[in-house]
Coordinates of C-alpha atoms and ligand atoms in Angstrom, one line a residue:
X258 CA 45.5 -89.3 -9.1
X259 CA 42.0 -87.8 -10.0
X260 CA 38.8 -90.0 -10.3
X261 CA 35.3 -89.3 -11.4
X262 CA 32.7 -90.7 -10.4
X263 CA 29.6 -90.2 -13.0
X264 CA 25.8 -90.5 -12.4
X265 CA 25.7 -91.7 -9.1
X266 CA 22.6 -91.9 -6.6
X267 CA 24.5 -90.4 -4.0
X268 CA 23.3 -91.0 -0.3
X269 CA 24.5 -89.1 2.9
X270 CA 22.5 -89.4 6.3
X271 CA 20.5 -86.3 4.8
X272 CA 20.3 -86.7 0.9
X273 CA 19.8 -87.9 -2.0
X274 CA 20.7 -86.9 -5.4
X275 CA 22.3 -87.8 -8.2
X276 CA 25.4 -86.1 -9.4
X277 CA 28.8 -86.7 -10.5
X278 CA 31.8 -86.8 -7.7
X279 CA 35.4 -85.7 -8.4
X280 CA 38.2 -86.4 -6.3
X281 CA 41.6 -85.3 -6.5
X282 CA 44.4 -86.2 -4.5
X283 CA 42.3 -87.9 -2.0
X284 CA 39.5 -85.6 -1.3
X285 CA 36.5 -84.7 -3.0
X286 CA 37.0 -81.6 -5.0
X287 CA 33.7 -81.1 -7.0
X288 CA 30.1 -82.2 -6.6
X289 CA 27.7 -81.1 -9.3
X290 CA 25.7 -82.2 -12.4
X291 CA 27.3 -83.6 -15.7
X292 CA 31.2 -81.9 -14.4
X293 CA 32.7 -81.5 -17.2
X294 CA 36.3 -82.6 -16.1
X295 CA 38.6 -84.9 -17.4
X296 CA 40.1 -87.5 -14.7
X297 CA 42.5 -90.6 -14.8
X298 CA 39.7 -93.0 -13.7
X299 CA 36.0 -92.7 -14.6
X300 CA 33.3 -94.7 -13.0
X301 CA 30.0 -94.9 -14.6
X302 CA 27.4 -95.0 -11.7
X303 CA 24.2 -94.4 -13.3
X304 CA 21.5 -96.4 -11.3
X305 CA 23.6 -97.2 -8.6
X306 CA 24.2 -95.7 -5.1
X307 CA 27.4 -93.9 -4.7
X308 CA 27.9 -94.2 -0.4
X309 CA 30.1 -92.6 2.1
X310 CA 32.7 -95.7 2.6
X311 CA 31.1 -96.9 6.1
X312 CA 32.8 -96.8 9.5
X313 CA 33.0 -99.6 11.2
X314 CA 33.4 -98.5 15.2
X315 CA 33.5 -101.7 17.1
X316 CA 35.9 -104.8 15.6
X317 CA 39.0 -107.2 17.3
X318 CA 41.7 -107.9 14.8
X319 CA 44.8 -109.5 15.9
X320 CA 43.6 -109.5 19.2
X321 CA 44.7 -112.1 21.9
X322 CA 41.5 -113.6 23.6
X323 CA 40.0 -116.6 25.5
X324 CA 43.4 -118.6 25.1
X325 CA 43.9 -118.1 21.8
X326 CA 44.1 -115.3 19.5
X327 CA 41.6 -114.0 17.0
X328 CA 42.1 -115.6 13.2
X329 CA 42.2 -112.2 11.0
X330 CA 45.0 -110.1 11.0
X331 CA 44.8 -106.3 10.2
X332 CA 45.0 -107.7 6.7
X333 CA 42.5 -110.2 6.4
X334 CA 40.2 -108.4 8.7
X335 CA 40.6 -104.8 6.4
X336 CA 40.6 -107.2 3.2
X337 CA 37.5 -108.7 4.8
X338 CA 36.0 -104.8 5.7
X339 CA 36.6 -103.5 1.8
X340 CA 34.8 -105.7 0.5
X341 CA 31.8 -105.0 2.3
X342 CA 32.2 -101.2 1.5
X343 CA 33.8 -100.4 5.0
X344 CA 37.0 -98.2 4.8
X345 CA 37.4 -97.4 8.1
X346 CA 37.4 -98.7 11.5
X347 CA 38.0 -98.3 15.2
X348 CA 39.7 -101.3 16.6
X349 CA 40.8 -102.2 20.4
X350 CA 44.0 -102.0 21.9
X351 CA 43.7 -104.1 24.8
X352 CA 46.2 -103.1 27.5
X353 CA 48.4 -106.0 28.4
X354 CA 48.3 -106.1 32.6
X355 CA 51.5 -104.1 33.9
X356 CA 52.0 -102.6 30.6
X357 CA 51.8 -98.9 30.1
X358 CA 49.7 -97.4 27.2
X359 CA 52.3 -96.2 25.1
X360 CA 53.9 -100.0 25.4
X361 CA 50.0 -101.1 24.5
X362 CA 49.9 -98.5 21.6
X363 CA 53.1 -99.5 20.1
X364 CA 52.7 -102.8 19.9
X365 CA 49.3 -102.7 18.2
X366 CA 51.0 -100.4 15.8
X367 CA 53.7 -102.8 14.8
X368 CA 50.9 -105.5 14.0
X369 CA 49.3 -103.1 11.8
X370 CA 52.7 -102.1 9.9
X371 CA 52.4 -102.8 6.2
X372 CA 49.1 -104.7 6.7
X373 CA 46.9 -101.7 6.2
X374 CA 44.0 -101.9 3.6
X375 CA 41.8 -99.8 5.2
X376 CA 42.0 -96.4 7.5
X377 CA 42.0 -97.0 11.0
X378 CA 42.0 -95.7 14.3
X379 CA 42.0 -97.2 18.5
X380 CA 40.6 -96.8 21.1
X381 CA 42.1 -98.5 24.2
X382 CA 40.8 -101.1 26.8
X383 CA 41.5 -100.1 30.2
X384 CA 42.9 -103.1 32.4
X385 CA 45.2 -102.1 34.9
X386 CA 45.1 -98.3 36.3
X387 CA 47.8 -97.4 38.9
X388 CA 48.2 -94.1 40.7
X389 CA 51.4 -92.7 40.4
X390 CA 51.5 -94.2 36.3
X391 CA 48.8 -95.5 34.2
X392 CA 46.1 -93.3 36.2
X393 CA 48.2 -90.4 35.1
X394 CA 49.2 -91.7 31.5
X395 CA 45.5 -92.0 30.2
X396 CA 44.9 -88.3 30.0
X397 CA 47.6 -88.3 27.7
X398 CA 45.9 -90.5 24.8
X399 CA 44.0 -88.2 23.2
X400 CA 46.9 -86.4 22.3
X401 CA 47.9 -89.4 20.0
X402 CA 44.2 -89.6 18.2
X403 CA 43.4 -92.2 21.0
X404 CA 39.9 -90.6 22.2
X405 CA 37.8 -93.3 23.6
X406 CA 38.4 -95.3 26.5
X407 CA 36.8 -98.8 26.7
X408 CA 36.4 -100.9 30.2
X409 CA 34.8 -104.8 30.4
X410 CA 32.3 -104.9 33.2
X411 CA 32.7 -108.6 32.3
X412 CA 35.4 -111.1 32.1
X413 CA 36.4 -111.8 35.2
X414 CA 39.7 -113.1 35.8
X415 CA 40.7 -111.6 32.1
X416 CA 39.5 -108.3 31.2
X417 CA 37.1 -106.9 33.6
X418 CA 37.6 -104.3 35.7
X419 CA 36.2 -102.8 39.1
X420 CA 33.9 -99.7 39.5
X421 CA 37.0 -98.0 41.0
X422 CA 38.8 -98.5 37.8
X423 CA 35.2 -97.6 35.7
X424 CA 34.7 -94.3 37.6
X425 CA 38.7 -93.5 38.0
X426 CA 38.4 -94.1 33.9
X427 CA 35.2 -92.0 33.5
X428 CA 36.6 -89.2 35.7
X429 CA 39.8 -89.1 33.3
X430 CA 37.9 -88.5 30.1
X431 CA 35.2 -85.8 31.7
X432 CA 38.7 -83.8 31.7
X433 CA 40.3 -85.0 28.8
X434 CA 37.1 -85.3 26.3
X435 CA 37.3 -88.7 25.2
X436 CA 34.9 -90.5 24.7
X437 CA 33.8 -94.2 27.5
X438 CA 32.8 -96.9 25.7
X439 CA 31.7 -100.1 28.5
X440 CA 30.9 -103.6 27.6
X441 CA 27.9 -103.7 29.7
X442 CA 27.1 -107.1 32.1
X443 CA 27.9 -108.0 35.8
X444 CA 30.5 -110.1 35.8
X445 CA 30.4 -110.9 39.1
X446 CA 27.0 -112.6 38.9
X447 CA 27.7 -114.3 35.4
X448 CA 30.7 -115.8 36.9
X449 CA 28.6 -117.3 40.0
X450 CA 26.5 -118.5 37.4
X451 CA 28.8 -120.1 35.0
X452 CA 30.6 -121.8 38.0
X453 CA 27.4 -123.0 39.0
X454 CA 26.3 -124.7 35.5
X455 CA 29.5 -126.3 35.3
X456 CA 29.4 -127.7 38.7
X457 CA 26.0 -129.2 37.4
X458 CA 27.6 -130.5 34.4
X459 CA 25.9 -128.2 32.0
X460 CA 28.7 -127.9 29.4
X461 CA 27.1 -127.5 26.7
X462 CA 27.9 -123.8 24.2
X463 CA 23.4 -123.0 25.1
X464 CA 24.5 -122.4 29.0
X465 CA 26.8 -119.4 27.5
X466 CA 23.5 -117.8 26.9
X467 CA 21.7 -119.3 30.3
X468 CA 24.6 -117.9 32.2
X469 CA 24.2 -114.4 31.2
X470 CA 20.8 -113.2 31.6
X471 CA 19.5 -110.3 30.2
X472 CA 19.2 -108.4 33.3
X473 CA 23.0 -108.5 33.9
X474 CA 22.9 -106.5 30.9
X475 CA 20.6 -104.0 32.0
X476 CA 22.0 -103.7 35.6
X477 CA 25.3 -102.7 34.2
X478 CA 24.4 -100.6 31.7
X479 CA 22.2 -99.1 34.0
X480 CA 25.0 -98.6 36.4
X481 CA 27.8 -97.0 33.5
X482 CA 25.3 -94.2 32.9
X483 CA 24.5 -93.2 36.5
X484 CA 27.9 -93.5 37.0
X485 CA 28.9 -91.5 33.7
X486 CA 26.6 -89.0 35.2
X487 CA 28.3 -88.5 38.3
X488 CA 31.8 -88.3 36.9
X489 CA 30.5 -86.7 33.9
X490 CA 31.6 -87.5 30.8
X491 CA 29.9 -88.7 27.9
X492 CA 29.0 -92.6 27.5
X493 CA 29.2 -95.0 24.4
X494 CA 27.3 -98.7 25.7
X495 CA 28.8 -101.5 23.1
X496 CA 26.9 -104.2 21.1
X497 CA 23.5 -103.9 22.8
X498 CA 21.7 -107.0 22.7
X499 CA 18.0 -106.8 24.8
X500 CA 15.0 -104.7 25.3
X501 CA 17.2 -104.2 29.6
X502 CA 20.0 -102.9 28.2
X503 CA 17.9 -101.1 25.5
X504 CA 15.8 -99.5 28.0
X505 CA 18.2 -97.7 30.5
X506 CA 19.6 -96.2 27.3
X507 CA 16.2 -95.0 25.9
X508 CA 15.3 -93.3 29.3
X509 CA 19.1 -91.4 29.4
X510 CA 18.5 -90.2 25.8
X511 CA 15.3 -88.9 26.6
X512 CA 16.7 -87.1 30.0
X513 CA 18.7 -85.4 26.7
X514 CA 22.1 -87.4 28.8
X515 CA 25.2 -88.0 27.0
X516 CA 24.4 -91.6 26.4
X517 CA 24.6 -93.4 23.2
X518 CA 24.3 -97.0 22.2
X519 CA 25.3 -99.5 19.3
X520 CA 24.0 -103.0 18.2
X521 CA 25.5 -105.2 15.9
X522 CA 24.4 -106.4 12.8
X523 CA 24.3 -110.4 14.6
X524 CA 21.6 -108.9 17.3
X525 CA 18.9 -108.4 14.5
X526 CA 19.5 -112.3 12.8
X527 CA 21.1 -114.4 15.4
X528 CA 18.5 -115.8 17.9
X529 CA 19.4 -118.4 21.4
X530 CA 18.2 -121.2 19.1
X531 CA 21.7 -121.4 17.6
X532 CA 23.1 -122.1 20.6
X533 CA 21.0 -125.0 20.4
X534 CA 22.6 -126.3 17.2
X535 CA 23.8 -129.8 17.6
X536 CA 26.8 -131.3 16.9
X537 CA 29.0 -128.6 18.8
X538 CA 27.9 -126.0 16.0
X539 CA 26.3 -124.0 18.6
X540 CA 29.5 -123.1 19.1
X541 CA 29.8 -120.5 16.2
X542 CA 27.2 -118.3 17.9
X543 CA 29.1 -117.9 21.1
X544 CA 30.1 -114.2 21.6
X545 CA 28.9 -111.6 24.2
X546 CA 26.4 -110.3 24.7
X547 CA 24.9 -113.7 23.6
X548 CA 22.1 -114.1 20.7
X549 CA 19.1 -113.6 22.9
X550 CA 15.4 -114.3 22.5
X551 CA 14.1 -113.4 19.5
X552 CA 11.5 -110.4 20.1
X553 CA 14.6 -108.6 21.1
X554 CA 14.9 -108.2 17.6
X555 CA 12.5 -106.2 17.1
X556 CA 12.9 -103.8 19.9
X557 CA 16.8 -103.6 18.6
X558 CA 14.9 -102.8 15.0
X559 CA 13.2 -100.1 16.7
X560 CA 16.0 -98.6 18.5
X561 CA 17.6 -98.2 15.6
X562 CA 15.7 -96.3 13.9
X563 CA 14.4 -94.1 16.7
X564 CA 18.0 -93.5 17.3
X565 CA 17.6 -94.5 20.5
X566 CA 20.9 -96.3 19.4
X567 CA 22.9 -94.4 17.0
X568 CA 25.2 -96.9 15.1
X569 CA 25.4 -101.0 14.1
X570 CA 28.8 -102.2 14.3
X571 CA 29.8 -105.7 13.8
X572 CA 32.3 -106.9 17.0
X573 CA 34.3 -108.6 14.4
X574 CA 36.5 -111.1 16.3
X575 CA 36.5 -113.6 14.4
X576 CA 37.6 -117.4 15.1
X577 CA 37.8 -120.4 13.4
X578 CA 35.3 -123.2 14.3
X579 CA 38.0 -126.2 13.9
X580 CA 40.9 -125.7 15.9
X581 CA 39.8 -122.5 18.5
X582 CA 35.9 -123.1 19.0
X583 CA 36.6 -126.3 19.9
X584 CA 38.7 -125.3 22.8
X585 CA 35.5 -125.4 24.4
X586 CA 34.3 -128.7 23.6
X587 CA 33.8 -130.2 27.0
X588 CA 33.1 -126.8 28.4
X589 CA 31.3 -123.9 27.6
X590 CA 33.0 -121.4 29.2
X591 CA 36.2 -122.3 27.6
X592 CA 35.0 -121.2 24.1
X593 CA 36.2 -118.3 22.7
X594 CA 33.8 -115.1 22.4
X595 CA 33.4 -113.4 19.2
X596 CA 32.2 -114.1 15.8
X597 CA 33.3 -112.9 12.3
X598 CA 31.3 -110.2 10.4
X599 CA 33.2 -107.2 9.2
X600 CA 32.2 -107.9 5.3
X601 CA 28.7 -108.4 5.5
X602 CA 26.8 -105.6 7.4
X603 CA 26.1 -103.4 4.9
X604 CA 24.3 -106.4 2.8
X605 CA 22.5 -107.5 5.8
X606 CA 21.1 -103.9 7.1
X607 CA 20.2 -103.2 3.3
X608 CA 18.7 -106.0 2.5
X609 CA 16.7 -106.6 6.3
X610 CA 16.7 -102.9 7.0
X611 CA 16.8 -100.9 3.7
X612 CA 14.5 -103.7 1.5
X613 CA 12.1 -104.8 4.2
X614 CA 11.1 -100.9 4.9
X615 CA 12.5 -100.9 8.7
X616 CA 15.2 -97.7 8.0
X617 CA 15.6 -95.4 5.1
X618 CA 18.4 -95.3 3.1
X619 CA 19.3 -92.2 5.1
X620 CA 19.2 -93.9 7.8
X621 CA 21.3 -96.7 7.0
X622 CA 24.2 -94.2 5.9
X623 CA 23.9 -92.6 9.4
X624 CA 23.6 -95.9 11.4
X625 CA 27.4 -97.2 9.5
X626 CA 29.0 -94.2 8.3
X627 CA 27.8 -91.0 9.6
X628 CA 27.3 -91.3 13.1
X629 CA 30.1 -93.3 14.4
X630 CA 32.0 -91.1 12.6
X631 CA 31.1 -88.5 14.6
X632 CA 30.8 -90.2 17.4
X633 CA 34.5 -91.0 17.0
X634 CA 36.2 -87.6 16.1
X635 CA 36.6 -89.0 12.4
X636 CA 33.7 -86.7 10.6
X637 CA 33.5 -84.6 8.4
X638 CA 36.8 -86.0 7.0
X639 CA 35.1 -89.6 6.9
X640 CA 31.5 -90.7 7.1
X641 CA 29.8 -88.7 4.4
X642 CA 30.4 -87.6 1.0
X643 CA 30.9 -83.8 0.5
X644 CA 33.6 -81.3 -0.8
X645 CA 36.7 -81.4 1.5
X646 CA 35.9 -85.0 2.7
X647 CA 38.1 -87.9 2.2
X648 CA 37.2 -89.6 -1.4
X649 CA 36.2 -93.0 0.3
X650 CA 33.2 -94.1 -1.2
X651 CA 31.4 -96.9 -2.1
X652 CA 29.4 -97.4 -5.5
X653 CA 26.4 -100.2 -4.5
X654 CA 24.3 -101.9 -6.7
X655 CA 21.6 -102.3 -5.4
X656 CA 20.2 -105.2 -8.2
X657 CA 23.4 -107.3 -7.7
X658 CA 21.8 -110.5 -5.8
X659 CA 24.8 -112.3 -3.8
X660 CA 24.2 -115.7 -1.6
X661 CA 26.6 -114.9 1.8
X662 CA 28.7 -117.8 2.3
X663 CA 32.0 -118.4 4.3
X664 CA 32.9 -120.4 0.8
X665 CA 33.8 -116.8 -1.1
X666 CA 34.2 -114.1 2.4
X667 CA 37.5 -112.8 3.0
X668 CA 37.9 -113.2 6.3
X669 CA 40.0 -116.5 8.1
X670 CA 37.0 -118.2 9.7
X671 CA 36.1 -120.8 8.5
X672 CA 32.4 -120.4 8.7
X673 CA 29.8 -117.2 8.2
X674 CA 27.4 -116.2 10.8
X675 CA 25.1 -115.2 7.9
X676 CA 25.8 -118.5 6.1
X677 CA 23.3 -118.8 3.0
X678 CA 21.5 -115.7 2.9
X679 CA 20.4 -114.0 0.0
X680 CA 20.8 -110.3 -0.3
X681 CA 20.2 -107.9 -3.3
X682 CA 22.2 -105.1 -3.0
X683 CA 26.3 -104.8 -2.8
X684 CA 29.3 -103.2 -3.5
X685 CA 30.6 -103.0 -6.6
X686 CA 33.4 -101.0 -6.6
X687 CA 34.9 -99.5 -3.1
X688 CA 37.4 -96.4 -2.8
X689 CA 40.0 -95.4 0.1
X690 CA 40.8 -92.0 -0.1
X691 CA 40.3 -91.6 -3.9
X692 CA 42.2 -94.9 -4.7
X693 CA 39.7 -97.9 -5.8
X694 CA 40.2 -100.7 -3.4
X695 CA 37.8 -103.3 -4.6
X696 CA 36.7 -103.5 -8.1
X697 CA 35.1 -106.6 -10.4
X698 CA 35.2 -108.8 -7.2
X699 CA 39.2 -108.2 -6.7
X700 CA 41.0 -106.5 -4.2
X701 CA 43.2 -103.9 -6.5
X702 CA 45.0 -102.6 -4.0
X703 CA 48.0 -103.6 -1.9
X704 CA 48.0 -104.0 1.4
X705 CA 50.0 -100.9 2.7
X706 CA 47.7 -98.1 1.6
X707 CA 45.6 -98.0 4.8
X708 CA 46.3 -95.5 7.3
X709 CA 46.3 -94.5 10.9
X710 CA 43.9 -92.1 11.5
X711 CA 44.1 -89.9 14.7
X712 CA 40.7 -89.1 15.9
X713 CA 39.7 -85.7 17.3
X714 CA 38.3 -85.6 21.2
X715 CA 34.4 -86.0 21.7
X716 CA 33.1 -83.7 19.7
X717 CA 29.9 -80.5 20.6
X718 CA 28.1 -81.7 17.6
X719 CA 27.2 -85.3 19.1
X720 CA 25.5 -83.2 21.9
X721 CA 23.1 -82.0 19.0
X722 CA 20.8 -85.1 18.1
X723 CA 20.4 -86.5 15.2
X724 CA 17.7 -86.3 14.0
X725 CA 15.8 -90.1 13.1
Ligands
LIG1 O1 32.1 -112.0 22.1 C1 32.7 -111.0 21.9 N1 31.9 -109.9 21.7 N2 34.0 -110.9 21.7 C2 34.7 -109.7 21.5 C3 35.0 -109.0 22.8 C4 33.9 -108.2 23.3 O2 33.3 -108.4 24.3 O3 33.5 -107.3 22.5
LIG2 ZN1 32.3 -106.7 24.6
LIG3 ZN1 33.9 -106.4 21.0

């Protein structure tokens, strides 16, 4: 199977040209002006963007969570991902407690069996280390393609773990060279403080967001890097939300540590008001870090494109508002965290980032393909578009105006975080490896085609900045 992909504006983190791209079994072969070769497919691209397919590092699918379990599949989830010109992503394994990793690894592999739309790789969520097993067994997941390691600092009683477990975990990789990723807040303060609202009566889905201050974000990221320093091994903080938690980061990167940081497209556009909606809707907007005040959005704008933090991902976990949201009716704290979002981020940053002059188009190519691609042992083979890299691509117009709306997204939920917004600018036709996934508004291909991918360990190059 060859394709050809004519007259595209073609955008990497660094350029921007137009050319023609052929790919041939899977890779891109040839780059160049007017190639004359013949292929089985032909795209005409002329005055649209032709995109590495972006990388989404940071999504739940299929994932067991706050008493219930997350509404897209690997299917709907990827389904959801292609067509919003993702082909890849990093999704988390979350070990079950008492269960080794290979018994955690497995059965995340079964739910992906035959469901595949998309490439994808894991990185796994530390619960339960013991000496004399797990401890032991972690070094060994890099050697499957397994090269991050993520621990809660929150969640008490479910997912978070101890500092022991932290620095034990942080210890592991400065050996191994994979890569810790944290989800940054003190969840032993926010516990005190959600037992406290509830003992008050203050049930309603706001208090998620009064329960969790911002400085509980800080504090703990503060306290992964210092303690990444000590055990020394690089550092990855999760859906940043606030100027605390944006701060400690900022100072590391300066120091030239090996810290880096990701938002999520929900942190720039999703405000504490929501949590005010009436009528339970609130509810939609419950996921953690919570929406926060809104000048953090601009500080999040500015990190972004200071580099300060290197990538947006979206923390898809999605659930439905009738029927799992509503678990937490009478009490906050019983809703389940996480929101939908893996179709609409490159929309969003283009059209917020890109069309209201806050990035480049550089930029946003490095922010969702480039850099967690790198960041994530999947680069040069994903996360750009050159000779010798994998032939997933996206080809954006960037005239096509589109309303979001949960009334024509792919994923389960039943409702859209982004919910009427217009954007101009969005995929029109999405490849995987040199196959077209999406095309005319249709998913073309079967579920099936996606792959695992097995990442390589943290890589030198991330130690080399990139540049803003
Ligand atoms: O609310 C969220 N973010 N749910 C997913 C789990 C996590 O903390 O990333
Ligand atoms: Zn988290
Ligand atoms: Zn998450």
């Amino acid at each position: 199977m060859s394709v050809l992909i004519k007259g595209g504006r073609i955008l990497t983190a660094a350029d921007d040209y137009v050319a023609d791209i052929y790919a041939e079994d899977e890779t891109i072969t040839l780059i160049g002006e007017a190639l004359d070769v013949s292929a089985d497919k032909v795209i005409d691209a002329s005055g649209k963007y032709v995109l590495p397919g972006c990388v989404d590092p940071h999504t739940h699918l299929d994932m067991p969570f706050g008493g219930t379990v997350t509404i897209d599949d690997v299917e709907s989830g990827q389904t959801a991902a292609a067509f919003g010109g993702t082909t890849c992503h990093v999704d988390f394994i979350i070990q079950p407690q008492g269960a080794t990793f290979a018994q955690a690894l497995e059965e995340w592999r079964g739910k992906a069996e035959g469901k595949q739309v998309i490439d994808m790789g894991y990185h796994m969520a530390v619960t339960d280390l013991k000496e004399g097993g797990t401890l032991e067994e972690l070094a060994s997941l890099p050697d499957e393609g397994v090269t991050s390691y993520k621990l809660f600092m929150a969640y008490k009683g479910a997912l978070m773990v101890d500092d022991e477990t932290l620095f034990r975990t942080m210890e592991v990789a400065a050996e191994t060279g994979a890569l810790v990723m944290v989800h940054a807040e003190n969840g032993d303060a926010i516990d005190v403080l959600v037992k406290k609202a509830l003992a008050e009566g203050q049930t309603e889905p706001h208090y998620h967001a009064l329960t969790r201050p911002p400085e509980t974000e800080g504090e703990a990221t503060n306290r992964a890097i210092q303690l990444a320093r000590v055990a020394g091994c690089p550092l990855y903080v999760v859906h940043v939300s606030c100027k605390e938690a944006v701060e400690p980061i900022a100072l590391a990167r300066e120091k030239g540590w090996d810290v880096w940081g990701e938002t999520c497209t929900q942190y720039f556009f999703v405000d504490y008001s929501f949590l005010e909606r009436p009528d339970f809707e609130g509810a939609k907007y419950v996921y953690t870090p919570p929406p926060r005040a809104k000048e953090n959005q601009a500080v999040l704008w500015n990190a972004v494109r200071t580099d300060v933090l290197s990538a947006i991902s979206t923390d898809h976990c999605a659930f439905l508002w009738d029927g799992q949201k509503t678990l937490g009716r009478d009490d906050f704290s019983k809703i389940p965290n996480g929101a939908p979002g893996l179709e609409n981020r490159l929309q969003m940053i283009h059209e917020f980032g890109v069309r209201a002059g806050r990035i480049s188009l550089n930029r946003l190519v490095e922010l969702l393909a480039t850099s967690p691609a790198k960041l994530f042992g999947l680069y040069p083979r994903k996360g750009t578009v050159a000779v010798g890299s994998d032939a997933d691509l996206v080809v954006f117009d960037p005239e096509k105006q589109v309303t979001i709306t949960a009334a024509s997204h792919h994923s389960k939920s039943d409702y859209n975080l982004f919910e009427g917004t217009e954007v101009t600018g969005s995929p029109e036709v999405v490849l995987l490896r040199g196959q077209v996934l999406v095309e005319n508004d249709e998913l073309v291909a079967k579920p099936g085609i996606g792959r695992y991918v097995a990442r390589a360990r943290f890589g030198k190059e991330l130690r080399e900045r990139v540049p803003a």
